[in-house]
Amino acid sequence: MKPLIITNNLKVYDEFSAKVEIVYGEDLSQEEILKMARDRIHLGAKLVIHPMMGRIKPHETPFKSVFLEIPDEREISDGSFTTDMTSVTLIEDSIAETAKLIHNTYRQKYDEQLLSDLSYIDFILIKSGIEEYGR
Amino acid sequence: MNLELRKVQIKDIVFDAESKIVDGVLHVDPKFLEELVLEDSRVKTVSFDIARPGESVRIVPVKDVIEPRAKYEGGEVFPGLFREDMQEAGEGITYCLKGMAITSTGPIVGFQEGVIDMSGPCVDYTIYSSILHLCMIIEKQDYVDPHDHEEVVRLAGIKVAEAVGKLGFDCEEYDTETLEWKPIGEKYGEYPDLPKVVYVYNCMAQGLLHDSYFYGRDAKALVPTMITPNEVMDGAIVSGNCVSPGSKTTTYMHQNNAVIRELLKIHGVEINFMGIVLNPLMTTLKEKFRDRMLTVRQVKMLGAEGVIISQEGFGNPTTDLMIVCQELERNGIKTVIITNEDAGVDGMSESLPDSVQEANAIVTTGNSNATVMLPAMDKTIGILKEVERVCGGNVTSIQEDGRLLLEIHGIMGGHNLQGNTRLGAVTI
């Protein structure tokens, strides 16, 4: 297995792309990122971090970074990967929770300072996760 | 282990040239406190203000709320923060100034701090509206980064709380409460007819504004650990997190943990309260599963037949809550969860991001997405504009007539997760 981050946060991409494989899309919505993660989980990926990391709620930030482990080429070629059911449950619950909070609460609007702060917090939480992952 | 809490009731706070307590009125010299805070060269400016219950005053954005305390026989009341040769908390005599708090304000990373109104409907949501606040407004030096900024404000609050707490030493009028805590072996044999109950105390340990400090150290470096009620009540845990003000466990809420208070009250009557396991809520799933195993193991070592778990945070911490509950129930240990809910503005949505069938006894502290309209206040301590950025607020929060539309989780302590709140639910 090898690590993979899916993110819409440029700061995460800039800081970690030299070390970790990253799928980055500036315009990806949180729900799109979670669904991309879900599709990969069904193909053998496993969540490293809970997809709703930190305490910031989905309707209060535009940023989303998901940290996965994906099967490496050998595991794909010999078909030795399995589907991690814990990850399946967590990602499905997270997709439902995110949709609920984004569509059924007041929407936040963001100025530049707030965007910069939220991007920083998302980055810090991923950084904590990468540090824990390496233990 | 015996802790004597000497509780000095504070009726009012005034600024004066001399710091002292006279007839329950706290006189503080703001210059003395300013000099104390400015010892940290990372602080550019600091000022103080006072907010009293019933006044038309709004404090925003609030970072932490701390009850002033000091150790009578020396030593730190929040051990491990300033001295290396720390002592164990929970023994000796501690002075507590009741009915007031040191409240730090000022934006850190712009958004996750809360609101306290001293009058109006906010009073119905948070206990903080009913106590006096000595507010500390800190501005950092330009070069200080967000991590250091958080530390600067956290440590300044603790320093001021201890300095003000020491003023209690000269007071002759106080109420005494003695908390006795015996070794586990002795406790195990007591009250053989009563169920043995353990409290699993979840605390955030995930990064900037998502941290807790245990004896001065970041809880990220912690594994689940047996602790005593006495040390919690005596400052062993300090809050480093602001996120979701409604549910954040401030230092005040640690010092006055409502679950521990209730368990101590019924200890020896309805239950045998065996102890606490402090469980850090980490970021990665592998750490969550490791901490589940270690928490459950320690709960079993304490001989528990029943457990109460209090939540902290939202989203991924619900997974910690659920997997620990599931494992405890599978081990035959009856478990009750305390958590808030995020059921959407109309309260109609699924309210928890994770759940297990074994979580069949849950106490809710309210729907954090419900909204409340707060009236305009005559005075703001801090920066009103920050309401647009705090958790629970948005750019449409401030109405043209000055009123404020806020989700309940924007109110500090609005649905405190140890149940120290005015919100709850009843079955009808």
Coordinates of N, CA and C in Angstrom, one line a residue, chain B residues 93-216:
Chain B
I93 N -4.3 22.4 49.4 CA -5.3 23.4 49.5 C -5.3 24.3 48.2
T94 N -6.4 24.4 47.6 CA -6.6 25.3 46.4 C -7.6 26.3 46.6
Y95 N -7.3 27.6 46.4 CA -8.3 28.7 46.5 C -8.9 28.8 45.1
C96 N -10.2 28.9 45.1 CA -11.0 29.1 43.8 C -11.8 30.4 44.0
L97 N -11.7 31.3 43.0 CA -12.6 32.4 43.0 C -13.9 32.0 42.2
K98 N -15.0 31.9 42.9 CA -16.2 31.4 42.3 C -17.0 32.6 41.8
G99 N -17.8 32.3 40.8 CA -18.7 33.3 40.2 C -18.1 34.3 39.2
M100 N -16.8 33.9 38.8 CA -16.1 34.8 37.9 C -15.2 33.9 37.0
A101 N -14.6 34.6 36.0 CA -13.7 33.9 35.2 C -12.7 34.9 34.5
I102 N -11.6 34.4 34.2 CA -10.7 35.2 33.3 C -11.0 34.7 31.9
T103 N -11.3 35.7 31.0 CA -11.8 35.3 29.7 C -11.0 36.0 28.6
S104 N -10.3 35.1 27.8 CA -9.4 35.7 26.8 C -10.1 35.9 25.5
T105 N -9.9 37.0 24.9 CA -10.5 37.4 23.6 C -9.5 37.9 22.6
G106 N -9.8 37.8 21.4 CA -8.9 38.2 20.3 C -8.8 37.1 19.3
P107 N -9.0 37.4 18.0 CA -9.0 36.3 17.0 C -7.6 35.7 16.8
I108 N -7.5 34.4 16.6 CA -6.2 33.7 16.5 C -6.1 33.3 15.0
V109 N -6.8 32.2 14.7 CA -6.7 31.9 13.3 C -8.2 32.1 12.8
G110 N -8.6 33.2 13.1 CA -9.7 33.9 12.5 C -11.2 33.4 12.7
F111 N -11.4 32.2 13.2 CA -12.8 31.9 13.0 C -13.5 31.0 14.0
Q112 N -12.8 30.4 14.9 CA -13.4 29.3 15.6 C -13.7 29.7 17.1
E113 N -13.8 30.9 17.4 CA -14.1 31.3 18.7 C -15.5 31.8 18.9
G114 N -15.9 31.9 20.2 CA -17.4 32.1 20.4 C -17.8 33.4 20.9
V115 N -19.1 33.4 21.2 CA -19.8 34.6 21.7 C -20.3 34.4 23.1
I116 N -20.2 35.4 24.0 CA -20.9 35.4 25.2 C -21.7 36.7 25.4
D117 N -23.0 36.7 25.5 CA -23.8 37.9 25.9 C -24.0 37.9 27.4
M118 N -24.0 39.1 28.0 CA -24.2 39.1 29.4 C -25.7 39.3 29.8
S119 N -26.6 39.5 28.7 CA -28.0 39.6 29.0 C -28.7 39.1 27.7
G120 N -30.0 39.1 27.8 CA -30.8 38.6 26.6 C -30.9 37.1 26.5
P121 N -31.4 36.6 25.4 CA -31.6 35.1 25.3 C -30.4 34.2 25.5
C122 N -29.2 34.8 25.3 CA -28.0 34.0 25.4 C -27.9 33.4 26.8
V123 N -28.5 34.1 27.8 CA -28.5 33.7 29.2 C -29.1 32.3 29.3
D124 N -30.1 32.0 28.4 CA -30.8 30.7 28.5 C -30.0 29.6 28.0
Y125 N -28.8 29.9 27.3 CA -28.1 28.9 26.7 C -26.7 28.5 27.4
T126 N -26.1 29.5 28.0 CA -24.8 29.3 28.5 C -24.6 29.8 29.9
I127 N -23.9 29.0 30.7 CA -23.7 29.4 32.1 C -22.8 30.5 32.2
Y128 N -22.0 30.8 31.1 CA -21.0 31.9 31.2 C -21.7 33.3 31.3
S129 N -23.0 33.4 30.8 CA -23.7 34.6 30.9 C -24.0 35.0 32.4
S130 N -23.9 34.0 33.3 CA -24.3 34.3 34.7 C -23.1 34.5 35.6
I131 N -21.9 34.6 35.0 CA -20.7 34.8 35.9 C -20.0 36.1 35.5
L132 N -19.2 36.7 36.4 CA -18.5 37.9 36.1 C -17.3 37.5 35.2
H133 N -16.9 38.4 34.2 CA -15.8 38.1 33.4 C -14.7 39.2 33.5
L134 N -13.5 38.9 33.8 CA -12.4 39.8 33.7 C -11.8 39.5 32.3
C135 N -12.1 40.3 31.4 CA -11.7 40.0 30.0 C -10.3 40.5 29.7
M136 N -9.5 39.7 29.0 CA -8.2 40.0 28.6 C -8.1 40.1 27.1
I137 N -7.8 41.3 26.5 CA -7.7 41.4 25.1 C -6.2 41.5 24.7
I138 N -5.8 40.6 23.9 CA -4.3 40.5 23.6 C -4.1 40.7 22.2
E139 N -3.1 41.5 21.9 CA -2.6 41.6 20.5 C -1.2 41.1 20.4
K140 N -0.9 40.3 19.5 CA 0.5 39.6 19.4 C 1.4 40.5 18.6
Q141 N 2.7 40.3 18.7 CA 3.7 40.9 17.9 C 3.5 40.3 16.4
D142 N 3.9 41.1 15.4 CA 3.6 40.8 14.0 C 4.3 39.5 13.6
Y143 N 5.4 39.2 14.2 CA 6.2 38.0 13.7 C 5.7 36.7 14.3
V144 N 4.7 36.7 15.2 CA 4.3 35.5 15.9 C 3.4 34.7 15.0
D145 N 3.7 33.4 14.8 CA 2.9 32.6 13.9 C 1.7 32.0 14.7
P146 N 0.7 31.4 13.9 CA -0.5 31.0 14.6 C -0.4 30.1 15.8
H147 N 0.6 29.1 15.7 CA 0.8 28.2 16.8 C 1.3 28.9 18.0
D148 N 2.3 29.8 17.8 CA 2.8 30.6 19.0 C 1.7 31.5 19.5
H149 N 0.9 32.1 18.6 CA -0.2 33.0 19.0 C -1.2 32.3 20.0
E150 N -1.5 31.0 19.6 CA -2.4 30.3 20.5 C -1.8 30.1 21.8
E151 N -0.5 29.7 21.8 CA 0.2 29.5 23.1 C 0.3 30.8 23.9
V152 N 0.6 31.9 23.3 CA 0.7 33.2 24.0 C -0.6 33.5 24.7
V153 N -1.7 33.3 24.1 CA -3.0 33.7 24.7 C -3.3 32.6 25.8
R154 N -3.1 31.4 25.5 CA -3.4 30.3 26.5 C -2.6 30.6 27.8
L155 N -1.2 30.8 27.6 CA -0.4 30.9 28.8 C -0.7 32.2 29.5
A156 N -1.0 33.3 28.8 CA -1.3 34.5 29.5 C -2.6 34.4 30.3
G157 N -3.6 33.7 29.8 CA -4.8 33.4 30.5 C -4.5 32.7 31.8
I158 N -3.7 31.7 31.7 CA -3.3 30.8 32.9 C -2.6 31.7 33.9
K159 N -1.6 32.5 33.5 CA -0.9 33.3 34.4 C -1.8 34.3 35.2
V160 N -2.7 34.9 34.4 CA -3.6 35.9 35.1 C -4.5 35.2 36.0
A161 N -5.0 34.0 35.6 CA -5.9 33.2 36.5 C -5.2 32.9 37.8
E162 N -3.9 32.5 37.7 CA -3.2 32.1 39.0 C -2.9 33.4 39.8
A163 N -2.5 34.5 39.2 CA -2.2 35.7 39.9 C -3.5 36.2 40.6
V164 N -4.6 36.2 39.9 CA -5.9 36.7 40.5 C -6.3 35.7 41.6
G165 N -6.1 34.4 41.4 CA -6.5 33.4 42.3 C -5.8 33.6 43.7
K166 N -4.5 34.0 43.6 CA -3.7 34.2 44.8 C -4.3 35.3 45.7
L167 N -5.1 36.2 45.1 CA -5.7 37.3 45.9 C -6.7 36.7 47.0
G168 N -7.1 35.4 46.7 CA -8.1 34.8 47.6 C -7.4 34.4 48.9
F169 N -6.1 34.3 49.0 CA -5.4 33.9 50.2 C -5.7 34.7 51.4
D170 N -6.0 36.0 51.2 CA -6.2 36.9 52.3 C -7.7 36.9 52.8
C171 N -8.5 36.1 52.1 CA -10.0 36.1 52.4 C -10.2 35.1 53.6
E172 N -11.0 35.6 54.5 CA -11.3 34.7 55.6 C -12.6 34.0 55.4
E173 N -13.4 34.6 54.5 CA -14.7 33.9 54.2 C -14.6 33.1 53.0
Y174 N -14.9 31.8 53.2 CA -14.9 30.9 52.0 C -15.7 29.6 52.4
D175 N -16.2 28.9 51.4 CA -16.8 27.6 51.6 C -15.7 26.6 51.4
T176 N -15.7 25.5 52.2 CA -14.7 24.5 52.0 C -15.4 23.2 51.4
E177 N -14.7 22.7 50.5 CA -15.2 21.3 50.0 C -13.9 20.4 50.0
T178 N -14.0 19.3 50.6 CA -12.9 18.4 50.6 C -13.2 17.2 49.6
L179 N -12.3 17.0 48.7 CA -12.5 15.8 47.8 C -11.5 14.8 48.2
E180 N -12.0 13.6 48.6 CA -11.1 12.5 49.0 C -11.0 11.5 47.9
W181 N -9.8 11.0 47.6 CA -9.7 10.0 46.5 C -8.7 8.9 47.0
K182 N -9.2 7.7 47.1 CA -8.4 6.6 47.7 C -7.8 5.8 46.5
P183 N -6.8 5.0 46.9 CA -6.2 4.1 45.9 C -7.2 3.1 45.3
I184 N -7.0 2.6 44.1 CA -8.0 1.7 43.5 C -8.3 0.5 44.3
G185 N -7.2 -0.1 44.9 CA -7.4 -1.3 45.7 C -8.4 -1.1 46.8
E186 N -8.2 0.0 47.5 CA -9.2 0.3 48.6 C -10.6 0.5 48.1
K187 N -10.6 1.3 47.0 CA -11.9 1.6 46.4 C -12.7 0.4 46.0
Y188 N -11.9 -0.6 45.4 CA -12.6 -1.7 44.8 C -13.5 -2.5 45.8
G189 N -13.0 -2.5 47.1 CA -13.7 -3.3 48.1 C -14.9 -2.5 48.7
E190 N -15.0 -1.3 48.4 CA -16.0 -0.5 49.0 C -17.3 -0.6 48.3
Y191 N -18.4 -0.4 49.0 CA -19.8 -0.5 48.4 C -20.0 -1.7 47.5
P192 N -19.8 -2.9 48.0 CA -19.9 -4.1 47.1 C -21.3 -4.2 46.4
D193 N -22.3 -3.6 47.0 CA -23.7 -3.7 46.4 C -23.9 -2.7 45.3
L194 N -23.0 -1.7 45.1 CA -23.2 -0.7 44.1 C -22.4 -0.9 42.9
P195 N -23.0 -0.6 41.7 CA -22.2 -0.8 40.5 C -21.0 0.1 40.3
K196 N -19.9 -0.5 39.8 CA -18.7 0.2 39.7 C -18.7 1.0 38.3
V197 N -18.5 2.3 38.4 CA -18.7 3.1 37.2 C -17.4 3.9 37.0
V198 N -17.0 3.9 35.7 CA -15.8 4.7 35.2 C -16.2 5.7 34.2
Y199 N -15.5 6.8 34.2 CA -15.8 7.9 33.3 C -14.7 8.0 32.2
V200 N -15.1 7.8 31.0 CA -14.2 7.9 29.9 C -14.2 9.4 29.3
Y201 N -13.1 10.1 29.5 CA -13.1 11.5 29.3 C -12.4 11.8 28.0
N202 N -13.2 12.0 26.9 CA -12.5 12.3 25.6 C -12.0 13.7 25.5
C203 N -10.8 13.8 25.0 CA -10.3 15.2 24.8 C -9.6 15.3 23.4
M204 N -9.7 16.4 22.8 CA -9.2 16.7 21.4 C -7.7 16.7 21.5
A205 N -7.1 16.1 20.4 CA -5.6 16.0 20.3 C -5.3 15.9 18.8
Q206 N -5.5 17.0 18.1 CA -5.4 16.9 16.6 C -4.6 18.0 15.9
G207 N -4.2 19.1 16.6 CA -3.5 20.2 15.9 C -4.0 21.5 16.3
L208 N -3.5 22.5 15.7 CA -3.8 23.9 16.1 C -5.3 24.2 16.4
L209 N -5.6 24.7 17.5 CA -6.9 25.0 18.0 C -7.8 23.7 18.1
H210 N -7.1 22.6 18.1 CA -7.8 21.3 18.3 C -7.1 20.5 19.3
D211 N -6.4 21.2 20.3 CA -5.6 20.5 21.2 C -6.0 20.7 22.7
S212 N -5.6 19.7 23.5 CA -5.7 19.9 25.0 C -4.4 19.7 25.6
Y213 N -4.2 20.2 26.8 CA -2.9 20.0 27.5 C -3.0 19.4 28.8
F214 N -2.3 18.3 29.0 CA -2.3 17.5 30.2 C -1.0 17.7 30.9
Y215 N -1.0 18.3 32.1 CA 0.3 18.6 32.8 C 1.2 19.3 31.9
G216 N 0.7 20.3 31.2 CA 1.5 21.2 30.3 C 1.9 20.6 29.0

